[in-house]
mmCIF file of C-alpha atoms and ligand atoms in Angstrom:
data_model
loop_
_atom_site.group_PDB
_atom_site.id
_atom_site.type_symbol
_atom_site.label_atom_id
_atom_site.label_comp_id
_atom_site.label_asym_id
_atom_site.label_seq_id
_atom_site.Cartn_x
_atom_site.Cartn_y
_atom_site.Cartn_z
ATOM 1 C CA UNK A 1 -79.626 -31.445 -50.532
ATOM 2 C CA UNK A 2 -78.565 -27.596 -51.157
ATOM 3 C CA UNK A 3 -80.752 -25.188 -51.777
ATOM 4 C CA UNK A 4 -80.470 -22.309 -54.179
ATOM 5 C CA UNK A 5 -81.464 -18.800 -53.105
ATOM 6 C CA UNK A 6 -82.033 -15.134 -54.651
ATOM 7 C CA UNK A 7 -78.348 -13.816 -54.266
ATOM 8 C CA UNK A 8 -78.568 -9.912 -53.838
ATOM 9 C CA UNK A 9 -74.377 -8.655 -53.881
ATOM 10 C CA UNK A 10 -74.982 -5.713 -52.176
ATOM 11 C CA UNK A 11 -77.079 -6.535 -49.461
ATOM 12 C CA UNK A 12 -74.059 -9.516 -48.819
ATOM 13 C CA UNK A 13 -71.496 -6.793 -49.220
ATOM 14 C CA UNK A 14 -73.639 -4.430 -45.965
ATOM 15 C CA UNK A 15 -74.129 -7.794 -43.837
ATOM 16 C CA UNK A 16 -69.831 -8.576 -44.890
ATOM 17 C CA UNK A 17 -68.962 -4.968 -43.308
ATOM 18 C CA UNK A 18 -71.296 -5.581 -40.435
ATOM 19 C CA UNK A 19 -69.862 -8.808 -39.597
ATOM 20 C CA UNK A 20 -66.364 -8.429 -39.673
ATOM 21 C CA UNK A 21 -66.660 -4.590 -38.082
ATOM 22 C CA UNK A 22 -68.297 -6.548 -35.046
ATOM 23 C CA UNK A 23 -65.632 -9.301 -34.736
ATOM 24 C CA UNK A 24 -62.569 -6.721 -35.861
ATOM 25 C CA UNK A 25 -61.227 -6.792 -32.099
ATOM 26 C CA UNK A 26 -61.948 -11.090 -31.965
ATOM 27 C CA UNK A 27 -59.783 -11.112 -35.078
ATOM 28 C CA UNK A 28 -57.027 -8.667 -34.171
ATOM 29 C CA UNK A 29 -56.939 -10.225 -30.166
ATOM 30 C CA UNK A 30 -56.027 -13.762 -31.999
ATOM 31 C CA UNK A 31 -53.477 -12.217 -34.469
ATOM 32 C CA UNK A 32 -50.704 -14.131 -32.770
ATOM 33 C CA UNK A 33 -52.895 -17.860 -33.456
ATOM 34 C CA UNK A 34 -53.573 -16.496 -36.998
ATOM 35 C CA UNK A 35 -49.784 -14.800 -37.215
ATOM 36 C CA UNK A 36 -48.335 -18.538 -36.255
ATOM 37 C CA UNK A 37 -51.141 -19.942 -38.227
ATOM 38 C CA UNK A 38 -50.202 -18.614 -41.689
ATOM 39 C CA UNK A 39 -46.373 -17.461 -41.008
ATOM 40 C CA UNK A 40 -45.215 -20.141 -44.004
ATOM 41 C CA UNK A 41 -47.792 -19.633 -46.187
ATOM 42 C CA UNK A 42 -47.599 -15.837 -45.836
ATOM 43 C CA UNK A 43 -44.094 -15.891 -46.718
ATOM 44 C CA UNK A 44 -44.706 -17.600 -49.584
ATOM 45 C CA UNK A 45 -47.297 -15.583 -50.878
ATOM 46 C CA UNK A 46 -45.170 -12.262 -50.037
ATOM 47 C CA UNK A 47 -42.327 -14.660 -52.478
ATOM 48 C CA UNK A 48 -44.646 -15.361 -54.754
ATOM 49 C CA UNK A 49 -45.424 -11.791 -55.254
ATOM 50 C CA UNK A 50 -42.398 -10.422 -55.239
ATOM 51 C CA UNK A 51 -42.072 -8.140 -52.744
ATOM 52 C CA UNK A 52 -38.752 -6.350 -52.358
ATOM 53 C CA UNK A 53 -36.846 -3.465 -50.589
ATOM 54 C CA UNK A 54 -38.482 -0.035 -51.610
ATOM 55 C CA UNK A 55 -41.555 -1.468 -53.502
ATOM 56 C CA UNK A 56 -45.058 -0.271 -52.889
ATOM 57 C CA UNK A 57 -47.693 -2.778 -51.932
ATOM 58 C CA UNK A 58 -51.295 -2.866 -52.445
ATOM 59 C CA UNK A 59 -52.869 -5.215 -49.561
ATOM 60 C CA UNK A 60 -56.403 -5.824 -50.318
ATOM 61 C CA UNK A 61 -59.332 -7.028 -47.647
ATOM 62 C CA UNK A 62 -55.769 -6.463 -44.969
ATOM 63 C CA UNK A 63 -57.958 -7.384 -41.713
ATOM 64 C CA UNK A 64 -55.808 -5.937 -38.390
ATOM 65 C CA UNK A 65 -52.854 -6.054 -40.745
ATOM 66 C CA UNK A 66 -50.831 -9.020 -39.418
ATOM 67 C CA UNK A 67 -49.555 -9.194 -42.719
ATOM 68 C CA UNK A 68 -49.308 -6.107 -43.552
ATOM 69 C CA UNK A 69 -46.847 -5.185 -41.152
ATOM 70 C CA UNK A 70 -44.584 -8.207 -42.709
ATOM 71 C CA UNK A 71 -44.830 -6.528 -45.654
ATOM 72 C CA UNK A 72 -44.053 -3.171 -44.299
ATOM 73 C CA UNK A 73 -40.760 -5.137 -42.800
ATOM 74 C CA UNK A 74 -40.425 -6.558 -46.391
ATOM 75 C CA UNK A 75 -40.389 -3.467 -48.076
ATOM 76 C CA UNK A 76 -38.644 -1.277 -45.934
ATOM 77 C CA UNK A 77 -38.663 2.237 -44.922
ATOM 78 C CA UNK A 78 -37.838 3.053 -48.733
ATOM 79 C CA UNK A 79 -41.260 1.279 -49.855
ATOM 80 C CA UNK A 80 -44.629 1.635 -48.612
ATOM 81 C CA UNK A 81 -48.050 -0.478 -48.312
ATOM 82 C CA UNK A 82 -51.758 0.498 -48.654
ATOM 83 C CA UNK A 83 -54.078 -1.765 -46.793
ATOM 84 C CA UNK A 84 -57.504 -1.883 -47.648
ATOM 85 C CA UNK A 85 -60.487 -3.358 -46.427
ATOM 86 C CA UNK A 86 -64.448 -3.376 -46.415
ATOM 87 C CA UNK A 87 -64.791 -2.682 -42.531
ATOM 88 C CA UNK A 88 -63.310 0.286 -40.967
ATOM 89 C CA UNK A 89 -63.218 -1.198 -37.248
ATOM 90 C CA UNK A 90 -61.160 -3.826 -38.529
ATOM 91 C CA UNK A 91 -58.899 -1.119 -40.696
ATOM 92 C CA UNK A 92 -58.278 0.812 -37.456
ATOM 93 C CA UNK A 93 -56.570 -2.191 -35.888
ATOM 94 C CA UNK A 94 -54.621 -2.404 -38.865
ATOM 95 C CA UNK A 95 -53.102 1.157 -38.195
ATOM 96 C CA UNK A 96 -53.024 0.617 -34.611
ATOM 97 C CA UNK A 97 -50.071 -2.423 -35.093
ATOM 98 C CA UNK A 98 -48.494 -0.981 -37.614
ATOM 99 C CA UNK A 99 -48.213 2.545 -35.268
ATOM 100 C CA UNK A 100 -47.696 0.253 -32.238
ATOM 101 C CA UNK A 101 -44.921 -1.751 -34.337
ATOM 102 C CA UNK A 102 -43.136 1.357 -35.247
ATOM 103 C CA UNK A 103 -43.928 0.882 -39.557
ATOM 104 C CA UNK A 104 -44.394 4.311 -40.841
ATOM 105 C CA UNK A 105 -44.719 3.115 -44.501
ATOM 106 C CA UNK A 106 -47.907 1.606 -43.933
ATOM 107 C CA UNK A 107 -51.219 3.775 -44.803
ATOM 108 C CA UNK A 108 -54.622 2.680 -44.650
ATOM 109 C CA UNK A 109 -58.343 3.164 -46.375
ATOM 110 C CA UNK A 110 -61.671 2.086 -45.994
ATOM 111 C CA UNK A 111 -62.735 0.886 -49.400
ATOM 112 C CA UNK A 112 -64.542 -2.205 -51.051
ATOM 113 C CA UNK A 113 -61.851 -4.630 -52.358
ATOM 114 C CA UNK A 114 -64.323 -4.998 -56.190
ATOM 115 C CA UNK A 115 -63.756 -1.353 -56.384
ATOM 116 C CA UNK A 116 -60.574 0.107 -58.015
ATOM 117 C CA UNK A 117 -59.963 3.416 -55.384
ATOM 118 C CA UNK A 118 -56.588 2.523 -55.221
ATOM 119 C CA UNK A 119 -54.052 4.555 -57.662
ATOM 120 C CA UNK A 120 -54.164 3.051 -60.750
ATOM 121 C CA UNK A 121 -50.890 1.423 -62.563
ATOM 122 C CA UNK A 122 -49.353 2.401 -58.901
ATOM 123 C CA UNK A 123 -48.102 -0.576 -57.174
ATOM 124 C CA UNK A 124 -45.374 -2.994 -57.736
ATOM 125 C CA UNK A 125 -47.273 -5.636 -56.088
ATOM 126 C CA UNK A 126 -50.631 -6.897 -55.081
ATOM 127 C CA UNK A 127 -51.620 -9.059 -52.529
ATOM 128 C CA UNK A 128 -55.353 -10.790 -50.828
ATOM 129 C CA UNK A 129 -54.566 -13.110 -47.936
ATOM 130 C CA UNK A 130 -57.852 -14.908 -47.272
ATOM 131 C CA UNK A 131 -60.095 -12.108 -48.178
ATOM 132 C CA UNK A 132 -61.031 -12.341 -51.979
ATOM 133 C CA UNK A 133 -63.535 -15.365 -51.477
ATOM 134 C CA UNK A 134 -66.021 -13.308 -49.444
ATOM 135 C CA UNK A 135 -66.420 -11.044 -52.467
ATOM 136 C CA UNK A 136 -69.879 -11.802 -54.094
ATOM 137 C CA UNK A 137 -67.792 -10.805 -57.425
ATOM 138 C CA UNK A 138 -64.253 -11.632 -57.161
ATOM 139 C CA UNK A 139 -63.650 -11.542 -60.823
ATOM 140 C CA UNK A 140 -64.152 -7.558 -60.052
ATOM 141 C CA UNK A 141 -61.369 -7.840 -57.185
ATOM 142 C CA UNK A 142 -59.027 -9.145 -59.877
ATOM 143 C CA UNK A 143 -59.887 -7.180 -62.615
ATOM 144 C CA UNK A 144 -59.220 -3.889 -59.694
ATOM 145 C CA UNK A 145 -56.068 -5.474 -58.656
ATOM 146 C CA UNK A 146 -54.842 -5.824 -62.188
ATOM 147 C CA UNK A 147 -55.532 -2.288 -62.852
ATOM 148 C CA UNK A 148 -53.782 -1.098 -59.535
ATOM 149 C CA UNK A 149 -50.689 -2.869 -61.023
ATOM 150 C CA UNK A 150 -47.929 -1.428 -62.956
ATOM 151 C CA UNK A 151 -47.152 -3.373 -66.228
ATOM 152 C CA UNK A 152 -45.165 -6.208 -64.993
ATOM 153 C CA UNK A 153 -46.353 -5.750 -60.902
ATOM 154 C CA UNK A 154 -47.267 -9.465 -59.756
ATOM 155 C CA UNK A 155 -50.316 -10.093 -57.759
ATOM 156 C CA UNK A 156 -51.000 -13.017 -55.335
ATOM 157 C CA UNK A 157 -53.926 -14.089 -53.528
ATOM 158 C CA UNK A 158 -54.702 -16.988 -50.749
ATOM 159 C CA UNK A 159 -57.923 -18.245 -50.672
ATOM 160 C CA UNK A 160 -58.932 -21.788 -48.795
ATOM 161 C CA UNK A 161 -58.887 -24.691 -51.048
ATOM 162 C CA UNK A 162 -61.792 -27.882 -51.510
ATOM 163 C CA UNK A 163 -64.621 -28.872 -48.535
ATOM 164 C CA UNK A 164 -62.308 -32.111 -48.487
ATOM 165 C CA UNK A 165 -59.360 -30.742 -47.663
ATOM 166 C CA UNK A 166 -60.538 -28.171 -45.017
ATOM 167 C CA UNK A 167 -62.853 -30.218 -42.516
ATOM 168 C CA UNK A 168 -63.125 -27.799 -39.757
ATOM 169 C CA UNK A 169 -64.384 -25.193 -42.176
ATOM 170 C CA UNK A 170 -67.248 -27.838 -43.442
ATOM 171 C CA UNK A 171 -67.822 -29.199 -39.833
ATOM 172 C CA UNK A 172 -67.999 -25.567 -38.726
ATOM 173 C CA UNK A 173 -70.760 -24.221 -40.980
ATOM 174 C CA UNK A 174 -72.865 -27.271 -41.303
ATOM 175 C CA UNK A 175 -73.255 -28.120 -37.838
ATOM 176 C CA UNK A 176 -74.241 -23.904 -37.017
ATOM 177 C CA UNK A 177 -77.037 -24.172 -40.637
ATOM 178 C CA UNK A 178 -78.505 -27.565 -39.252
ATOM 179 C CA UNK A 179 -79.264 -25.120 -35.595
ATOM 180 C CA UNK A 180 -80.292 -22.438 -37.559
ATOM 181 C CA UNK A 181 -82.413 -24.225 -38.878
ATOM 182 C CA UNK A 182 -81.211 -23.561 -42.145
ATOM 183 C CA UNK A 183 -80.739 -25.445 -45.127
ATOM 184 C CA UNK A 184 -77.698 -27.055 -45.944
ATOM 185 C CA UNK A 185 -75.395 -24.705 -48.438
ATOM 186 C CA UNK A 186 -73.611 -25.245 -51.896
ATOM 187 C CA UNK A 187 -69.555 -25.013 -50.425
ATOM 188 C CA UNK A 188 -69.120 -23.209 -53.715
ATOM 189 C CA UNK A 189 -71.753 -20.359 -53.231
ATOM 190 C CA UNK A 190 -70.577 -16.927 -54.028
ATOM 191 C CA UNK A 191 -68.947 -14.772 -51.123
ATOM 192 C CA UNK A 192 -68.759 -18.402 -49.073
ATOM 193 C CA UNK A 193 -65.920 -19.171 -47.064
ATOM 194 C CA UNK A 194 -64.807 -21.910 -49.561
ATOM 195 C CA UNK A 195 -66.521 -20.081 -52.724
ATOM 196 C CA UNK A 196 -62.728 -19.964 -54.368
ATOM 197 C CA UNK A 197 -61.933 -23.636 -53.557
ATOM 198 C CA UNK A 198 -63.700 -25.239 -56.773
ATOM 199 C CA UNK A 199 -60.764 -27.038 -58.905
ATOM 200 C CA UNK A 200 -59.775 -24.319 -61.829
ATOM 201 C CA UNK A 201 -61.948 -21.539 -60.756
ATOM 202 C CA UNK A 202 -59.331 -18.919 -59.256
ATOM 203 C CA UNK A 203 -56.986 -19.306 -62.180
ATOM 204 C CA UNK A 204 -59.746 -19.088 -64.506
ATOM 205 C CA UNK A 205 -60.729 -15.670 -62.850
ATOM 206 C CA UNK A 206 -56.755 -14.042 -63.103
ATOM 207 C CA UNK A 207 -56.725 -15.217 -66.463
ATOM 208 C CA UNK A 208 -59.881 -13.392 -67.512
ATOM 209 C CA UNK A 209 -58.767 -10.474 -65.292
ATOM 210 C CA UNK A 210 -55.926 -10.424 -67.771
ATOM 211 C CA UNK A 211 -53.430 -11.436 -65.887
ATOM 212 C CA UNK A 212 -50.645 -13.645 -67.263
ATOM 213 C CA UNK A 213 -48.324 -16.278 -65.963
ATOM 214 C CA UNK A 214 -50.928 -17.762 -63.867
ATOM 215 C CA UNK A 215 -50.216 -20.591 -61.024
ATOM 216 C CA UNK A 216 -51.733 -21.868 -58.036
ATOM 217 C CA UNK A 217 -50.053 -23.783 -55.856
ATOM 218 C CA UNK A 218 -51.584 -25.976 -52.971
ATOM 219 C CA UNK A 219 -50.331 -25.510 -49.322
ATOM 220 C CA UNK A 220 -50.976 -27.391 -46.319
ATOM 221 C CA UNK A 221 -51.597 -24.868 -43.210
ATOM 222 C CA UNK A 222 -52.986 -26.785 -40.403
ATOM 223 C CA UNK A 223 -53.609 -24.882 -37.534
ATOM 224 C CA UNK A 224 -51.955 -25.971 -34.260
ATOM 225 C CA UNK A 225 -53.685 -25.397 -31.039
ATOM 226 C CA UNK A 226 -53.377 -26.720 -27.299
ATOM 227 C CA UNK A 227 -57.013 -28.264 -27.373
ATOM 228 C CA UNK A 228 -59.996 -28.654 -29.318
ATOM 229 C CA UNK A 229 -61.659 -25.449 -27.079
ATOM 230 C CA UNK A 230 -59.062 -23.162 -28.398
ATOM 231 C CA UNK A 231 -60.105 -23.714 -31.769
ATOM 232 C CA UNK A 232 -63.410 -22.881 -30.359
ATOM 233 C CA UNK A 233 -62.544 -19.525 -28.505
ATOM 234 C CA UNK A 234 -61.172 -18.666 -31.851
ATOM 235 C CA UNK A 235 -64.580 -19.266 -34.637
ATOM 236 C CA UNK A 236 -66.450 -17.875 -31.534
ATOM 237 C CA UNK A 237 -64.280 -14.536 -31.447
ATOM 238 C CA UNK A 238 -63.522 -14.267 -34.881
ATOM 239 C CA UNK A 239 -65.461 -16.131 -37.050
ATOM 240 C CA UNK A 240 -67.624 -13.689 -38.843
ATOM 241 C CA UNK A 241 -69.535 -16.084 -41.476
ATOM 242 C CA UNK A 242 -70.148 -18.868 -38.299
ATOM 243 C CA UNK A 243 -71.317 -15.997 -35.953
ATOM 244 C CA UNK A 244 -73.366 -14.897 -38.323
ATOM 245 C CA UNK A 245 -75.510 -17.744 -38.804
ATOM 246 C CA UNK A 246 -75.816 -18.492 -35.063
ATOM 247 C CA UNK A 247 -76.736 -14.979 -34.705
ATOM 248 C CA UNK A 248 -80.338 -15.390 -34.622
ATOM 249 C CA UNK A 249 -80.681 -17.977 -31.980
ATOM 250 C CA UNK A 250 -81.564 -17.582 -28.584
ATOM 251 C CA UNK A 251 -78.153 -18.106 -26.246
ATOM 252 C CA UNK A 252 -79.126 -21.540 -25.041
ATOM 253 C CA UNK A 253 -79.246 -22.830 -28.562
ATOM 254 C CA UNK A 254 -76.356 -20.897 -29.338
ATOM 255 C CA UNK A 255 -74.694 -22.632 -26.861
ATOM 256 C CA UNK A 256 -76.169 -26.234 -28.168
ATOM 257 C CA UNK A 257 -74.607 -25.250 -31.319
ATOM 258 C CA UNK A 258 -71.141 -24.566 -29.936
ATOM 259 C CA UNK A 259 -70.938 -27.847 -28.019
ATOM 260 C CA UNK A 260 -72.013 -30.048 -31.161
ATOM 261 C CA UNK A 261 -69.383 -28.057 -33.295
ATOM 262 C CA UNK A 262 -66.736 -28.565 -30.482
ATOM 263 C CA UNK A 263 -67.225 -32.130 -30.139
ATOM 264 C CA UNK A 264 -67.407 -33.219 -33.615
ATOM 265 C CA UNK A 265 -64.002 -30.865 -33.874
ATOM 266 C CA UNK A 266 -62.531 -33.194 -31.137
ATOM 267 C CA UNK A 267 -61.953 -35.722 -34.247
ATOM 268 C CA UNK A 268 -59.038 -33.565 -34.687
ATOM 269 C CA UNK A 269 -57.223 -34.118 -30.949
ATOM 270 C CA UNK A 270 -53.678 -35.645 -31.093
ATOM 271 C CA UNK A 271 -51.457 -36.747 -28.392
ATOM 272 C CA UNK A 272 -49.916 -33.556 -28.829
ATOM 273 C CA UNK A 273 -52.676 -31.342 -28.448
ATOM 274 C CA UNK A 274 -55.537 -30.390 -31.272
ATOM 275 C CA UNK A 275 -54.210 -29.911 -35.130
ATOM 276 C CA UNK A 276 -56.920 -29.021 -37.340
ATOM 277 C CA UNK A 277 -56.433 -29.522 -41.265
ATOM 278 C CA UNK A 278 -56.653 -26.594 -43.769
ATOM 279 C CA UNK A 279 -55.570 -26.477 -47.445
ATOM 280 C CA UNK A 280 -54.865 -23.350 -48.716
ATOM 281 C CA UNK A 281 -54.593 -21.716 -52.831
ATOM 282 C CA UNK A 282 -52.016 -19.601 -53.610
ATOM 283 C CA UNK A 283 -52.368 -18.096 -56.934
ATOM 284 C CA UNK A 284 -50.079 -15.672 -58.649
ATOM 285 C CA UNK A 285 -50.013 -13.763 -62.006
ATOM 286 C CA UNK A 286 -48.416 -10.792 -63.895
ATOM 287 C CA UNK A 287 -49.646 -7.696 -64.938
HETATM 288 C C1 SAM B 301 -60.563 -13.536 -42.826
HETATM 289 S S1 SAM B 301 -60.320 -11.797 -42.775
HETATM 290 C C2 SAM B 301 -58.654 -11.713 -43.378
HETATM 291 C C3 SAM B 301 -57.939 -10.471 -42.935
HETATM 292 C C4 SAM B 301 -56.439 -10.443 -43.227
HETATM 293 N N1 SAM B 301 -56.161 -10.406 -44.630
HETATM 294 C C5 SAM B 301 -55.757 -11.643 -42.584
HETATM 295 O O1 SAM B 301 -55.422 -12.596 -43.308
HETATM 296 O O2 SAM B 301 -55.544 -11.621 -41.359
HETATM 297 C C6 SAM B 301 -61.267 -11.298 -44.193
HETATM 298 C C7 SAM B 301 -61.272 -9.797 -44.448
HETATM 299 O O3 SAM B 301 -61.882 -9.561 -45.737
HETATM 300 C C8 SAM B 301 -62.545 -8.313 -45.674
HETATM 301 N N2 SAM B 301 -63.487 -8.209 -46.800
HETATM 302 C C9 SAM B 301 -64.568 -8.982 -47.052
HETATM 303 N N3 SAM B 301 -65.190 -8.564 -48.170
HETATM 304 C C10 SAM B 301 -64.473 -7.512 -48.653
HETATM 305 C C11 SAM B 301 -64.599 -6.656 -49.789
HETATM 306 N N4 SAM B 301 -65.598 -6.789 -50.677
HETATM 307 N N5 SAM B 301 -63.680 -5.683 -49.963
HETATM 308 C C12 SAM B 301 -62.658 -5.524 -49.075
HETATM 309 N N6 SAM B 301 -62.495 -6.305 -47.985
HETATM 310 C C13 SAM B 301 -63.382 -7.284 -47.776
HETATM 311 C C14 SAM B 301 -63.203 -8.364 -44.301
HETATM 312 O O4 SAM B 301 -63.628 -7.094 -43.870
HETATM 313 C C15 SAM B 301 -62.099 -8.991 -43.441
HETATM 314 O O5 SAM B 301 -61.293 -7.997 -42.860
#
């Protein structure tokens, strides 16, 4: 049974900043998991959007950047990128990297993703890698994408796909609600990790953002790790929405919590260490 609750966007948005400016360094100190993670899927997306020598490249909800500085290296020291994102701690990694990895194309600002504060009809490109589904409106984010676009500029977003096809994700958050004490949730809830998942719904939303020539195509990204704890380390550095909910238990139960979700994650072990399943959306469209 899920429950329905009062949904209030901006209080979600304040706890959203909170959350991911406390686990900004867990996220950036596993960029090379997440880097080796996504690497195929990123390059697709960074395909799928076209982005080429000398264009300029809106990155929306950019995290530390890890793709961001691929499309800095995409682009070239003839184009540029903007990366934007709701926290500022995480934002500051994002320059850090890009600094550290010698990009001086790449600038940076602190702004809410629903928001257009980008130039307007600027960029040649858009991009959102697994940021847009923790907007409570991402209809807005597309709608502020499109309109950061020049006529023609391509936009491309990846977001995870069904409850079915991402287990971890499901095992994850149900096992931390049921020690929370918390009911059980509706997968598709606005702002939820798998909000964007429902069949239909993300092309629906480019297509009444106004985008056209609108396709989503499904891509398998399992994530490859030694063992089942390294999966583990990872949610409990990084995982803002998890952390979140285990956040207002004592550390013992915390700890209960973790060793449930590790054990039911050890479904996932192979003879060749743990491989967890994730299906993600990539969706594309024109301005
Ligand atoms: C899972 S991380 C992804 C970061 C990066 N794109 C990556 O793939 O490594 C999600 C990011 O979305 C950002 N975010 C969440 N809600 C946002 C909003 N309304 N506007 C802008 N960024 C947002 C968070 O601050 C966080 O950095």
């Amino acid at each position: 049974m899920t429950t329905a609750t009062t949904f209030d966007p901006q209080a979600f948005k304040q706890a959203t900043r909170q959350q991911w400016d406390r686990c900004a360094a867990g996220w950036n100190g596993k960029s090379a998991q997440i880097h080796d993670w996504l690497a195929s899927s990123t390059d697709a997306m960074l395909e799928m959007a076209r982005i080429r020598p000398g264009g300029r490249v809106l990155d929306v909800a950019a995290g530390a950047g890890d793709q961001t500085l691929d499309i800095a290296a995409r682009v070239g020291p003839q184009g540029s990128v903007l990366a934007t994102d709701l926290s500022p701690a995480i934002l500051a990694f994002a320059m850090e990297n890009a600094r550290r990895a010698g990009y001086r194309n790449v600038e940076t600002l602190a702004a809410d993703g629903e928001m257009a504060t980008a130039g307007q009809a600027e960029f040649d490109a858009a991009i959102c890698r697994l940021g847009l589904m923790f907007f409570p409106d991402p209809a807005r984010g597309l709608e502020a994408m499109y309109r950061a676009l020049k006529p023609g500029g391509m936009a491309c977003t990846m977001v995870f796909s069904t409850p079915q096809t991402n287990p971890c994700i499901v095992i994850s958050v149900s096992t931390a609600l049921k020690h929370a004490g918390l009911p059980p949730r509706d997968p598709y809830q606005p702002g939820g990790l798998l909000s964007l998942g429902k069949p239909g719904l993300i092309d629906e939303l480019f297509v009444a953002a106004g985008f056209s020539r609108v396709a989503t195509t499904k891509v398998a990204a399992p994530f490859r790790l030694g063992a089942v704890s390294d999966y583990l380390d990872f949610i409990r550095e990084s995982a803002g929405p998890i952390l979140q909910i285990l956040s207002r238990l004592d550390e013992a139960a915390q700890d209960a919590a973790w060793a449930e979700i590790e054990q039911r994650l050890s479904e996932f072990n192979t003879d060749n260490g743990w491989q967890g399943p994730n299906e993600l959306l990539l969706t594309v469209g024109q301005r």
